[in-house]
Amino acid sequence: MTTRKTCQNSWRNSQFTGRFYFIWWILFLGITFRSYAAESERMSVFVDSLISEMTLEEKVGQTNQYFGGRSKNPNSNINAAQLDEIRAGRIGSYLNVLGADFLRELQRVAVEESRLGIPLIFALDVVHGFKTIFPVPLASAATWEPETVEHSARIAATEATAAGLHWTFAPMIDIARDPRWGRIVEGAGEDPYLGAMMAMAQVRGFQGNNLADSTTLLACPKHFAAYGAAIGGRDYNSADVSDRTLREIYLPPFLAAVQEGAATMMIGFNDIDGIPMTVHKAMIRDLLKETWGFNGLVISDWNAITELLNHGVARDSADAGIQTLEAGVDMDMISRIFLEELGPAVQSGMISPALLDDAVRRILTAKYKLGLFEDPYRYNSVRRETEDILHPDHIDHARVTAQKAVVLLKNEGALLPLKKDLKRIAVIGSLADDRFSPLGSWRAAGDAKDVVTLLEGIRRTVSPKTEVLFTEGCDVNSLNKAGFAKAIHMAVQSDAVILVLGEDYNMSGEARSRSELCLPGVQLDLAREIIDTGTPTVVVLKNGRPLSIPWLAEYAQTILETWILGVQGGPAVADIIFGDVNPGGKLPVTLTRHVGQVPKYYNERNTGRPASKDLMRDSARYFDLPITPLFPFGHGLSYTQFNYSNLGVNVDTEAGATRITCQLRNTGDRAGNEVVQLYIRDRVADVSRPVKMLKGFNRVHLASGEVKLIQFNLDWKQLAFYNRQMEYVVEPGLFEIHIGSSSEDIRLNGSFELDGTDQSVNPNRFTTCQVIIE
């Protein structure tokens, strides 16, 4: 009886406790909601009151962002005339400025010497780090670990805000299916789901939990929309995409970013179906602002309003400015057209004052949320600028992120990892000792002196008794083979060669599209000569886009894809080459055999005559190339092995989800990371669906012999698509399940079936797959 009474009392106590916490939680939510509502009301009242006091010229001034210099030479454009414009209220924001003290003085002029004292917003492209430079976004996507990417963005925000900045023009979340496009380096690759997950992670990282925190930056997803679909991979080119492809491939990362709370949005340079995005009212004002409910501010890209004249859709600057504001753009980046043309347009009745007020309201709201009206100098701490930038913890994270981004493409005969006590190692290739290229494009305040090169990383890692030789062999983009003889002699004299090939920093990025995807210059010729010596050779690729390397894929024993990895890339790659770290990165983009295969992406649709290996059959293929990619999306090897087993499928009609489980075992002799990838195929639908669609993934660490249960909770809303009537629906029918190590290396196959009728789904919500690891 004592035991029973104790149990009953315990149960009663637990019920009381449960009721208490439930009531407490309801009260907390109510208080929080009322507090949020009250703060929102205070903000609206404040902003509207301020707008009512503003002159037309002051309103227009808020929509004008001007440049304080170029990205590589910030602050250089600030002069006495610029200060007078600030005093007159003719500038709302600056880009390409930095420095806690310098920006405090600019802010002081704005808040103490202008009529209304409205603070400025200071912006810079902080894309993959501020001073601590992390792997470029394409490389960060190769980690397949949003948590790591979020932490990188959090550090970048901490450093940038320490230098007085409020706003970054990142993340770049354009889906890119054409590796010729130079800006593929700035995004997460070819897949909308992976891209959306990385977009959300970066928005969280930059903005934190509260924009009023002085370590947070306004995030600015870009470039809305389909900028990455540039025809021929030529930057700034038109995007010729169907409405279905636009909505299912290119828009999901933007929808996800809006859903995550992105405070601002940048519009792309491109046109879609002849309408430049800068004046695409249906996309900006109707879809982004009205349908999606985006309440942040929208900014043009650099001088894009002026470029409407080149597009041939505006008669003059005034026409360009009017069309842009009507389309939904709130702030003009550097063209000054808003500044000079909107006032007269409002006065003459050419444009509604309400549209201008809406733009100004969004700009002032962003400033309010940053806390700048409360304390305009909250981002101007010299102490933080000294203590928070290049902090040792930031450097450590840069190295870890770089390690996770490396993809082992090939490791024939288990050449890697190399022993640290080899007698002599030859490091060949100019990129091995290049301090500038690891910073990549959009390097913010990155400095080459903070870079640790691969050559330095190798020398720090190997035994003191190991002799490390180095020669360039050739320059990256040169046709000069004068250094070949020395490189060959060095290779012959060594126990192993680390051959570093690829692109330098200036071959990818904005306006850096290439017509070829092969190794530039005579690097492939150098590789042939070195590999022909017979010395075991590790090929290390450094590049900002996926390259076509069919000869290396066939004849090189080992290939590491190391991208552009930032200030700690050298030590990180050395950690992997010598086995201190087991590679676990996966390709976020397909590697083609030849530029002629472009565009080649895993989630293609079948045709009526699917590609066949049989050349005697008429099928959708090139007769002079295999039908497969060189390396598929999601590919990446390890120094250990993983076994997939015990696929389980449980359809939960009540929850509207399918629970998919499998076991993952590390069957090798060392710890490692595997990215478990879930792909779905809708077998029969109203319109042809892709042969595979990534719907879930998780990077899992396992010790040798360890087993973990992986559970994907697939929400059926993830199965929705646009039917022939462009209705967003989930159709009943058979769905295939494919789980594996890449889009081609599928280890487990299954299926489930949905009954009933078509179910309409809200197309304006992005749905993720919950993954549970046990």
XYZ file of C-alpha atoms in Angstrom, residues 130-766:
637
model
C 34.111 39.464 -42.720
C 37.749 39.272 -41.605
C 37.748 35.579 -40.755
C 37.061 34.262 -44.240
C 35.233 30.941 -44.409
C 34.832 28.586 -47.375
C 32.945 30.151 -50.275
C 29.193 29.365 -50.198
C 29.441 26.555 -52.767
C 32.071 24.908 -50.570
C 30.036 25.509 -47.424
C 27.091 23.793 -49.116
C 29.381 20.790 -49.622
C 29.360 20.300 -45.851
C 25.650 19.389 -46.126
C 25.435 20.671 -42.569
C 23.221 23.764 -42.128
C 24.235 24.105 -38.476
C 27.865 24.661 -39.476
C 26.870 27.191 -42.120
C 24.633 29.012 -39.630
C 27.516 29.300 -37.181
C 29.768 30.718 -39.908
C 27.160 33.390 -40.642
C 26.811 34.137 -36.924
C 30.565 34.718 -36.672
C 30.549 36.832 -39.829
C 27.788 38.983 -38.318
C 29.679 39.322 -35.043
C 32.788 40.553 -36.834
C 31.024 42.803 -39.337
C 28.935 44.525 -36.689
C 32.094 45.067 -34.642
C 33.280 47.167 -37.598
C 30.105 49.268 -37.519
C 28.045 47.482 -40.174
C 24.292 46.847 -40.006
C 23.512 45.069 -43.260
C 25.010 42.370 -45.459
C 24.072 41.611 -49.034
C 23.917 37.896 -48.384
C 23.066 35.080 -48.609
C 23.164 34.584 -52.355
C 20.592 31.830 -52.831
C 20.284 31.544 -56.599
C 19.993 27.957 -57.804
C 22.667 27.350 -60.449
C 22.492 24.499 -62.944
C 25.134 25.881 -65.301
C 28.701 25.783 -63.935
C 29.879 28.173 -66.637
C 28.156 30.909 -64.633
C 30.795 32.587 -62.484
C 28.485 33.255 -59.564
C 27.798 29.579 -58.973
C 30.601 30.012 -56.410
C 28.347 32.235 -54.278
C 25.408 29.853 -53.895
C 24.536 26.362 -52.711
C 24.514 24.605 -56.086
C 21.804 22.989 -58.154
C 19.175 21.681 -55.749
C 16.240 23.728 -54.395
C 15.884 21.775 -51.146
C 19.575 21.911 -50.207
C 19.610 25.536 -51.324
C 16.608 26.385 -49.167
C 18.103 24.728 -46.098
C 21.344 26.669 -46.560
C 19.392 29.894 -47.126
C 17.483 29.489 -43.873
C 20.672 28.663 -41.975
C 22.415 31.823 -43.164
C 19.438 34.069 -42.422
C 19.359 32.674 -38.873
C 23.090 33.152 -38.518
C 23.222 36.736 -39.748
C 20.103 37.958 -37.954
C 20.270 35.962 -34.742
C 17.243 35.988 -32.474
C 16.817 39.735 -32.150
C 17.807 42.391 -34.676
C 18.206 44.924 -31.871
C 21.207 42.916 -30.649
C 24.304 44.815 -31.778
C 25.892 41.620 -33.111
C 23.169 41.026 -35.700
C 23.106 41.989 -39.362
C 20.157 42.518 -41.643
C 20.270 39.565 -44.031
C 19.565 40.252 -47.691
C 18.831 37.132 -49.764
C 19.653 37.724 -53.418
C 19.072 37.843 -56.367
C 15.301 37.610 -56.625
C 14.723 35.707 -58.884
C 16.147 33.153 -61.353
C 19.366 35.144 -61.740
C 21.183 31.804 -61.669
C 19.270 30.666 -64.769
C 21.251 33.011 -67.024
C 21.156 31.676 -70.587
C 24.492 30.127 -71.538
C 25.840 30.764 -68.049
C 26.670 34.345 -69.092
C 26.342 36.663 -66.122
C 23.545 39.265 -66.253
C 21.877 37.377 -69.114
C 18.171 36.719 -69.537
C 16.481 33.834 -67.724
C 14.198 31.837 -69.980
C 12.325 29.600 -67.534
C 8.812 28.237 -67.425
C 6.500 29.291 -64.611
C 6.599 25.734 -63.241
C 10.402 25.618 -63.228
C 10.557 29.086 -61.691
C 8.246 28.083 -58.850
C 9.593 24.587 -58.203
C 13.344 25.127 -58.728
C 14.346 28.777 -58.414
C 11.877 30.240 -55.910
C 11.935 27.756 -52.977
C 15.137 29.160 -51.388
C 13.637 32.669 -51.463
C 10.355 31.488 -49.972
C 12.299 29.662 -47.259
C 14.374 32.781 -46.520
C 11.251 34.940 -46.226
C 9.683 32.342 -43.959
C 12.824 32.402 -41.792
C 12.391 36.143 -41.304
C 14.845 37.708 -43.753
C 14.643 41.458 -43.200
C 15.562 42.605 -46.704
C 15.712 41.281 -50.269
C 17.816 42.202 -53.309
C 16.463 42.050 -56.849
C 18.402 40.403 -59.689
C 19.871 42.049 -62.786
C 18.215 39.545 -65.111
C 14.965 39.634 -66.985
C 12.385 36.844 -67.047
C 10.460 36.540 -70.293
C 11.561 40.024 -71.304
C 10.643 41.774 -68.050
C 13.685 42.959 -66.078
C 13.334 41.843 -62.473
C 13.901 45.424 -61.303
C 10.473 46.355 -62.719
C 8.743 42.982 -62.397
C 5.667 44.034 -60.448
C 4.069 40.581 -60.629
C 7.115 39.066 -58.946
C 8.025 41.778 -56.437
C 4.929 43.633 -55.304
C 2.374 40.926 -56.092
C 4.176 37.667 -55.234
C 6.934 38.644 -52.794
C 5.185 41.383 -50.855
C 1.485 40.593 -51.163
C 1.244 36.815 -51.581
C 4.244 35.800 -49.483
C 3.670 38.592 -46.987
C 7.236 39.892 -47.081
C 7.247 43.049 -44.959
C 10.937 43.898 -45.208
C 12.654 46.331 -47.534
C 13.538 45.533 -51.139
C 16.663 46.967 -52.748
C 17.820 47.052 -56.359
C 21.183 45.696 -57.384
C 24.094 47.984 -58.220
C 22.943 50.662 -60.723
C 20.204 48.309 -61.966
C 17.629 51.099 -62.311
C 19.841 52.969 -64.772
C 20.352 49.713 -66.675
C 16.638 49.594 -67.476
C 17.477 51.968 -70.303
C 19.828 49.339 -71.756
C 17.090 46.720 -71.369
C 14.934 48.967 -73.525
C 11.947 49.102 -71.177
C 12.282 52.708 -69.955
C 12.257 55.926 -72.002
C 14.424 57.873 -69.587
C 15.609 57.953 -65.983
C 12.313 59.279 -64.694
C 10.408 56.462 -66.381
C 12.885 53.942 -64.991
C 12.485 55.278 -61.446
C 8.685 55.342 -61.602
C 8.452 51.790 -62.949
C 10.890 50.519 -60.308
C 9.014 52.027 -57.357
C 5.682 50.833 -58.730
C 7.104 47.314 -59.093
C 7.933 47.238 -55.384
C 11.609 48.207 -55.042
C 12.066 50.409 -51.969
C 15.702 51.470 -52.178
C 17.901 52.414 -55.119
C 21.467 51.130 -54.970
C 23.738 53.956 -56.151
C 22.058 55.100 -59.394
C 20.545 58.209 -57.675
C 17.520 57.941 -59.954
C 15.141 57.666 -56.996
C 16.833 60.695 -55.429
C 16.540 62.837 -58.521
C 13.324 61.634 -60.148
C 10.834 60.450 -57.520
C 10.173 63.902 -56.038
C 9.114 65.480 -59.326
C 7.130 62.329 -60.184
C 5.124 62.593 -56.972
C 4.591 66.350 -57.406
C 3.347 65.910 -60.974
C 1.004 63.075 -60.029
C 2.967 60.514 -62.056
C 3.255 58.291 -59.005
C 1.196 57.865 -55.861
C 2.601 59.392 -52.645
C 1.359 56.262 -50.874
C 3.838 54.113 -52.807
C 6.699 56.345 -51.716
C 5.445 56.309 -48.125
C 5.318 52.503 -48.184
C 8.941 52.320 -49.330
C 10.049 54.829 -46.682
C 8.064 52.980 -44.012
C 9.900 49.746 -44.794
C 13.284 51.481 -44.635
C 12.546 53.246 -41.355
C 11.145 50.024 -39.902
C 14.434 48.249 -40.635
C 16.300 51.015 -38.821
C 13.891 50.816 -35.901
C 14.288 47.034 -35.618
C 18.058 47.471 -35.522
C 17.599 49.754 -32.525
C 19.222 52.696 -34.302
C 16.605 55.227 -33.226
C 17.173 54.211 -29.615
C 20.983 54.238 -29.898
C 22.432 55.112 -33.311
C 25.951 54.261 -32.095
C 25.216 50.790 -30.744
C 27.262 49.236 -33.563
C 30.266 51.516 -33.088
C 32.365 49.843 -30.408
C 36.114 50.153 -30.879
C 36.569 47.609 -28.104
C 34.531 45.026 -30.022
C 36.381 45.860 -33.218
C 39.597 44.974 -31.417
C 38.380 41.907 -29.522
C 35.787 40.226 -31.761
C 37.550 40.203 -35.131
C 39.780 37.208 -35.934
C 39.019 35.758 -32.526
C 40.741 32.374 -32.014
C 37.346 30.654 -31.794
C 36.484 32.091 -35.210
C 39.718 30.792 -36.696
C 39.035 27.355 -35.221
C 35.571 27.287 -36.770
C 37.004 28.351 -40.135
C 39.290 25.325 -40.047
C 36.521 22.921 -39.025
C 34.188 24.246 -41.729
C 36.922 23.894 -44.340
C 37.557 20.306 -43.237
C 33.868 19.473 -43.586
C 33.671 21.044 -47.047
C 36.350 18.871 -48.670
C 34.988 16.178 -50.993
C 36.977 13.022 -51.686
C 36.108 12.309 -55.315
C 38.370 9.295 -55.827
C 40.791 7.257 -53.704
C 41.956 4.296 -55.744
C 44.020 1.807 -53.781
C 43.395 3.802 -50.580
C 46.332 6.096 -51.372
C 44.972 8.552 -48.850
C 45.660 9.221 -46.106
C 49.375 9.667 -46.626
C 51.830 8.856 -43.876
C 53.292 11.848 -42.102
C 56.796 10.377 -42.005
C 57.458 9.901 -45.703
C 61.034 10.781 -46.566
C 60.215 13.335 -49.256
C 56.974 14.909 -50.544
C 56.749 17.099 -53.629
C 54.097 19.818 -53.616
C 53.529 21.027 -57.164
C 51.231 23.805 -58.378
C 51.133 27.566 -57.936
C 47.842 27.437 -56.028
C 49.554 25.543 -53.211
C 51.293 28.728 -52.089
C 48.764 31.325 -53.252
C 47.608 33.603 -50.408
C 45.022 35.539 -52.410
C 42.926 32.811 -54.009
C 41.776 31.191 -50.733
C 39.893 34.416 -49.963
C 37.702 33.953 -53.031
C 35.409 36.619 -54.412
C 33.519 38.984 -52.085
C 36.257 38.777 -49.469
C 34.896 41.705 -47.391
C 37.768 42.731 -45.084
C 39.715 39.527 -45.670
C 43.472 39.923 -45.797
C 45.938 37.640 -47.554
C 48.324 37.877 -44.595
C 45.774 35.952 -42.507
C 45.714 33.041 -44.960
C 47.535 29.818 -44.193
C 48.386 28.223 -47.527
C 48.247 24.536 -48.312
C 52.042 24.402 -48.536
C 52.295 25.861 -45.034
C 49.610 23.488 -43.788
C 51.523 20.496 -45.148
C 54.815 21.604 -43.633
C 53.170 22.104 -40.239
C 51.551 18.662 -40.352
C 54.260 16.253 -41.500
C 57.104 14.853 -39.429
C 60.059 17.218 -38.883
C 62.162 14.637 -40.710
C 60.043 14.773 -43.862
C 61.450 16.968 -46.614
C 58.742 18.996 -48.364
C 59.758 20.262 -51.794
C 57.795 22.877 -53.715
C 57.634 24.196 -57.236
C 54.877 25.926 -59.189
C 55.250 23.878 -62.369
C 53.197 26.484 -64.215
C 50.973 29.452 -63.534
C 47.265 28.735 -63.366
C 46.282 30.423 -66.618
C 49.620 30.409 -68.429
C 50.698 28.502 -71.546
C 54.316 28.515 -70.392
C 55.742 25.033 -69.727
C 59.199 26.171 -68.688
C 58.662 24.914 -65.136
C 57.649 21.385 -66.175
C 61.182 19.924 -66.132
C 61.819 20.975 -62.544
C 58.414 19.659 -61.463
C 58.992 16.284 -63.135
C 62.457 15.940 -61.586
C 61.027 16.769 -58.174
C 58.240 14.205 -58.587
C 60.682 11.465 -59.554
C 62.792 12.172 -56.468
C 59.829 12.039 -54.055
C 57.818 9.354 -52.283
C 54.545 11.140 -53.044
C 53.315 14.134 -54.979
C 50.587 16.542 -53.934
C 49.553 18.150 -57.211
C 47.466 21.302 -56.750
C 45.391 22.360 -59.749
C 42.394 24.540 -60.496
C 41.300 28.155 -60.793
C 42.576 31.256 -59.053
C 40.251 33.612 -57.188
C 39.662 35.832 -60.242
C 38.179 33.053 -62.398
C 34.880 32.738 -60.548
C 32.492 35.273 -59.123
C 30.546 38.153 -60.631
C 31.256 38.749 -64.336
C 33.561 35.709 -64.323
C 31.685 33.282 -66.544
C 33.743 30.806 -68.559
C 32.996 29.103 -71.864
C 35.075 26.081 -70.854
C 35.063 23.951 -67.701
C 38.448 22.318 -68.178
C 41.567 23.195 -66.194
C 42.872 26.597 -67.368
C 46.188 26.973 -69.121
C 48.529 23.988 -69.375
C 47.720 22.494 -65.972
C 46.307 19.313 -67.496
C 49.519 18.847 -69.473
C 51.453 19.225 -66.228
C 49.212 16.635 -64.570
C 49.837 14.143 -67.382
C 53.584 14.532 -67.001
C 53.556 14.178 -63.210
C 51.214 11.178 -63.131
C 53.264 9.502 -65.873
C 56.296 9.488 -63.538
C 54.589 6.727 -61.547
C 55.083 8.510 -58.235
C 51.910 8.183 -56.110
C 50.056 11.429 -56.768
C 47.285 13.137 -54.841
C 45.426 15.636 -57.012
C 44.033 18.573 -55.028
C 41.521 20.720 -56.882
C 41.008 24.364 -55.901
C 38.222 26.063 -57.777
C 35.063 28.140 -57.502
C 32.969 26.040 -59.865
C 32.699 22.343 -60.679
C 35.277 21.527 -63.354
C 35.163 18.923 -66.104
C 38.193 16.690 -65.478
C 37.583 13.388 -67.340
C 41.262 12.579 -67.866
C 42.058 13.073 -64.184
C 39.005 11.044 -63.177
C 40.344 8.132 -65.222
C 44.078 8.290 -64.574
C 44.653 10.087 -61.271
C 44.781 7.730 -58.314
C 43.270 10.165 -55.835
C 41.331 13.422 -56.254
C 40.259 15.854 -53.549
C 37.802 18.631 -54.377
C 38.773 21.432 -51.995
C 37.042 24.453 -53.581
C 38.070 27.865 -52.161
C 38.309 27.368 -48.414
C 39.211 30.657 -46.766
C 41.919 31.568 -44.278
C 42.261 28.077 -42.781
C 41.976 26.072 -45.983
C 45.629 25.039 -45.977
C 45.657 23.358 -42.568
C 42.208 21.852 -43.189
C 43.263 20.129 -46.413
C 46.499 18.959 -44.813
C 44.437 17.465 -41.966
C 42.591 15.375 -44.519
C 45.574 14.410 -46.669
C 47.421 13.030 -43.652
C 44.444 11.442 -41.938
C 43.880 13.671 -38.911
C 40.404 14.245 -40.321
C 38.271 11.868 -42.355
C 36.656 13.625 -45.346
C 32.874 13.740 -45.323
C 31.864 16.465 -47.781
C 29.409 15.801 -50.597
C 28.987 17.515 -53.946
C 26.217 20.142 -53.981
C 26.404 20.200 -57.752
C 26.997 17.744 -60.582
C 30.433 17.437 -62.199
C 30.078 16.985 -65.938
C 32.331 15.042 -68.264
C 32.436 17.874 -70.774
C 31.054 21.388 -71.078
C 28.820 19.967 -73.820
C 26.800 18.112 -71.160
C 25.756 21.389 -69.555
C 23.204 21.769 -68.112
C 23.421 18.404 -66.349
C 21.602 18.017 -63.045
C 20.374 15.015 -61.106
C 16.697 15.989 -60.783
C 15.910 15.923 -64.471
C 12.654 14.677 -65.917
C 12.425 11.564 -68.014
C 11.615 11.979 -71.668
C 9.527 9.626 -73.764
C 12.856 8.128 -74.797
C 14.999 8.157 -71.636
C 18.770 8.197 -72.055
C 20.064 4.709 -72.795
C 23.559 3.247 -72.703
C 22.709 1.455 -75.935
C 23.903 3.647 -78.808
C 21.706 1.660 -81.191
C 18.600 3.011 -79.488
C 17.238 6.481 -80.142
C 17.314 8.206 -76.770
C 17.915 11.557 -75.059
C 21.707 11.455 -74.984
C 24.902 12.553 -76.724
C 26.249 9.706 -78.809
C 29.855 10.749 -78.095
C 29.592 10.813 -74.278
C 28.359 8.404 -71.604
C 24.926 9.260 -70.234
C 26.195 9.582 -66.675
C 27.879 12.602 -65.071
C 31.551 12.442 -64.196
C 30.662 12.662 -60.499
C 27.018 12.890 -59.414
C 25.241 15.298 -57.110
C 25.701 14.192 -53.505
C 28.877 12.196 -54.214
C 31.708 12.073 -51.695
C 33.887 9.231 -50.387
C 35.365 8.513 -46.962
C 38.348 6.695 -45.482
C 35.835 4.327 -43.880
C 32.791 2.434 -45.158
C 29.109 2.647 -44.292
C 26.399 0.023 -44.495
C 22.724 0.918 -44.949
C 20.073 -1.562 -43.821
C 16.601 -2.161 -42.385
C 14.500 0.251 -44.398
C 11.207 0.942 -42.657
C 8.215 2.815 -44.104
C 5.237 3.841 -41.990
C 2.405 5.896 -43.534
C 0.671 8.045 -40.913
C -2.545 9.268 -42.512
C -3.633 11.228 -39.452
C -0.361 13.172 -39.316
C -0.159 13.564 -43.088
C 3.368 12.214 -43.080
C 5.422 9.129 -43.865
C 8.025 7.981 -41.363
C 11.019 6.465 -43.139
C 13.742 4.770 -41.119
C 17.003 2.985 -41.797
C 20.077 1.843 -39.914
C 23.516 3.197 -40.701
C 26.609 1.295 -39.575
C 30.240 2.328 -39.809
C 31.864 -0.914 -40.968
C 35.352 0.518 -41.334
C 38.222 0.874 -38.903
C 38.044 4.606 -38.274
C 35.439 7.203 -37.291
C 33.780 9.090 -40.102
C 30.892 11.190 -41.347
C 28.223 10.110 -43.783
C 25.507 12.289 -45.305
C 22.381 10.144 -45.513
C 20.277 11.404 -48.420
C 16.549 10.805 -48.981
C 15.220 11.025 -52.520
C 11.610 10.681 -53.630
C 10.058 9.978 -57.020
C 6.415 10.473 -57.910
C 5.864 7.630 -60.359
C 2.713 8.852 -62.139
C 1.440 12.419 -61.981
C -0.553 15.004 -63.877
C 2.725 16.387 -65.248
C 6.065 14.670 -65.678
C 8.032 14.712 -62.420
C 11.811 14.508 -61.816
C 13.435 11.068 -61.667
C 14.638 11.944 -58.149
C 14.026 14.814 -55.741
C 16.059 15.431 -52.595
C 13.606 15.714 -49.699
C 15.773 15.162 -46.629
C 19.365 14.687 -45.488
C 21.521 14.562 -42.405
C 25.257 14.474 -41.795
C 25.918 11.724 -39.261
C 29.122 11.034 -37.327
C 29.824 7.400 -36.389
C 32.695 5.816 -34.554
C 34.122 2.605 -35.982
C 31.500 -0.120 -35.593
C 28.824 2.312 -34.388
C 25.215 1.965 -35.532
C 22.601 4.743 -35.628
C 18.940 4.798 -36.535
C 18.033 7.507 -39.037
C 14.410 8.631 -39.148
C 12.975 10.932 -41.814
C 9.527 12.366 -41.094
C 8.439 13.199 -44.628
C 5.597 15.714 -44.579
C 3.252 15.024 -47.485
C 3.253 18.720 -48.309
C 6.793 18.069 -49.580
C 5.226 15.954 -52.326
C 3.186 18.831 -53.737
C 3.731 20.163 -57.246
C 2.015 22.399 -59.796
C -0.398 20.451 -61.962
C -1.560 21.341 -65.475
C -3.854 24.040 -64.097
C -0.920 25.410 -62.025
C -2.657 24.342 -58.840
C -0.304 23.297 -56.063
C -1.479 19.834 -55.042
C -0.482 16.498 -53.573
C -1.810 13.742 -55.800
C -2.565 10.212 -54.624
C -0.458 7.419 -56.051
C 2.817 5.558 -55.720
C 5.933 7.286 -54.425
C 9.351 5.668 -54.636
C 11.837 6.042 -51.765
C 15.574 6.057 -52.437
C 18.095 6.395 -49.609
C 21.793 6.483 -50.244
C 25.207 8.088 -50.204
C 24.608 10.168 -53.348
C 21.961 10.706 -55.994
C 23.450 7.744 -57.906
C 24.769 5.591 -55.042
C 21.383 4.451 -53.753
C 21.585 1.784 -51.040
C 17.927 1.266 -50.056
C 14.767 1.372 -52.162
C 11.135 1.289 -51.105
C 7.805 2.897 -51.775
C 4.543 4.031 -50.233
C 1.155 4.853 -51.642
C -1.251 7.688 -50.923
C -4.969 7.090 -51.365
C -7.830 9.494 -51.884
C -8.083 12.566 -54.078
C -5.886 15.535 -54.900
C -5.177 17.661 -51.849
C -4.554 21.384 -52.276
C -1.480 22.697 -50.462
C -0.528 26.263 -49.592
C 2.226 27.082 -52.113
C 3.413 29.983 -49.986
C 4.905 27.870 -47.203
C 8.203 26.014 -47.403
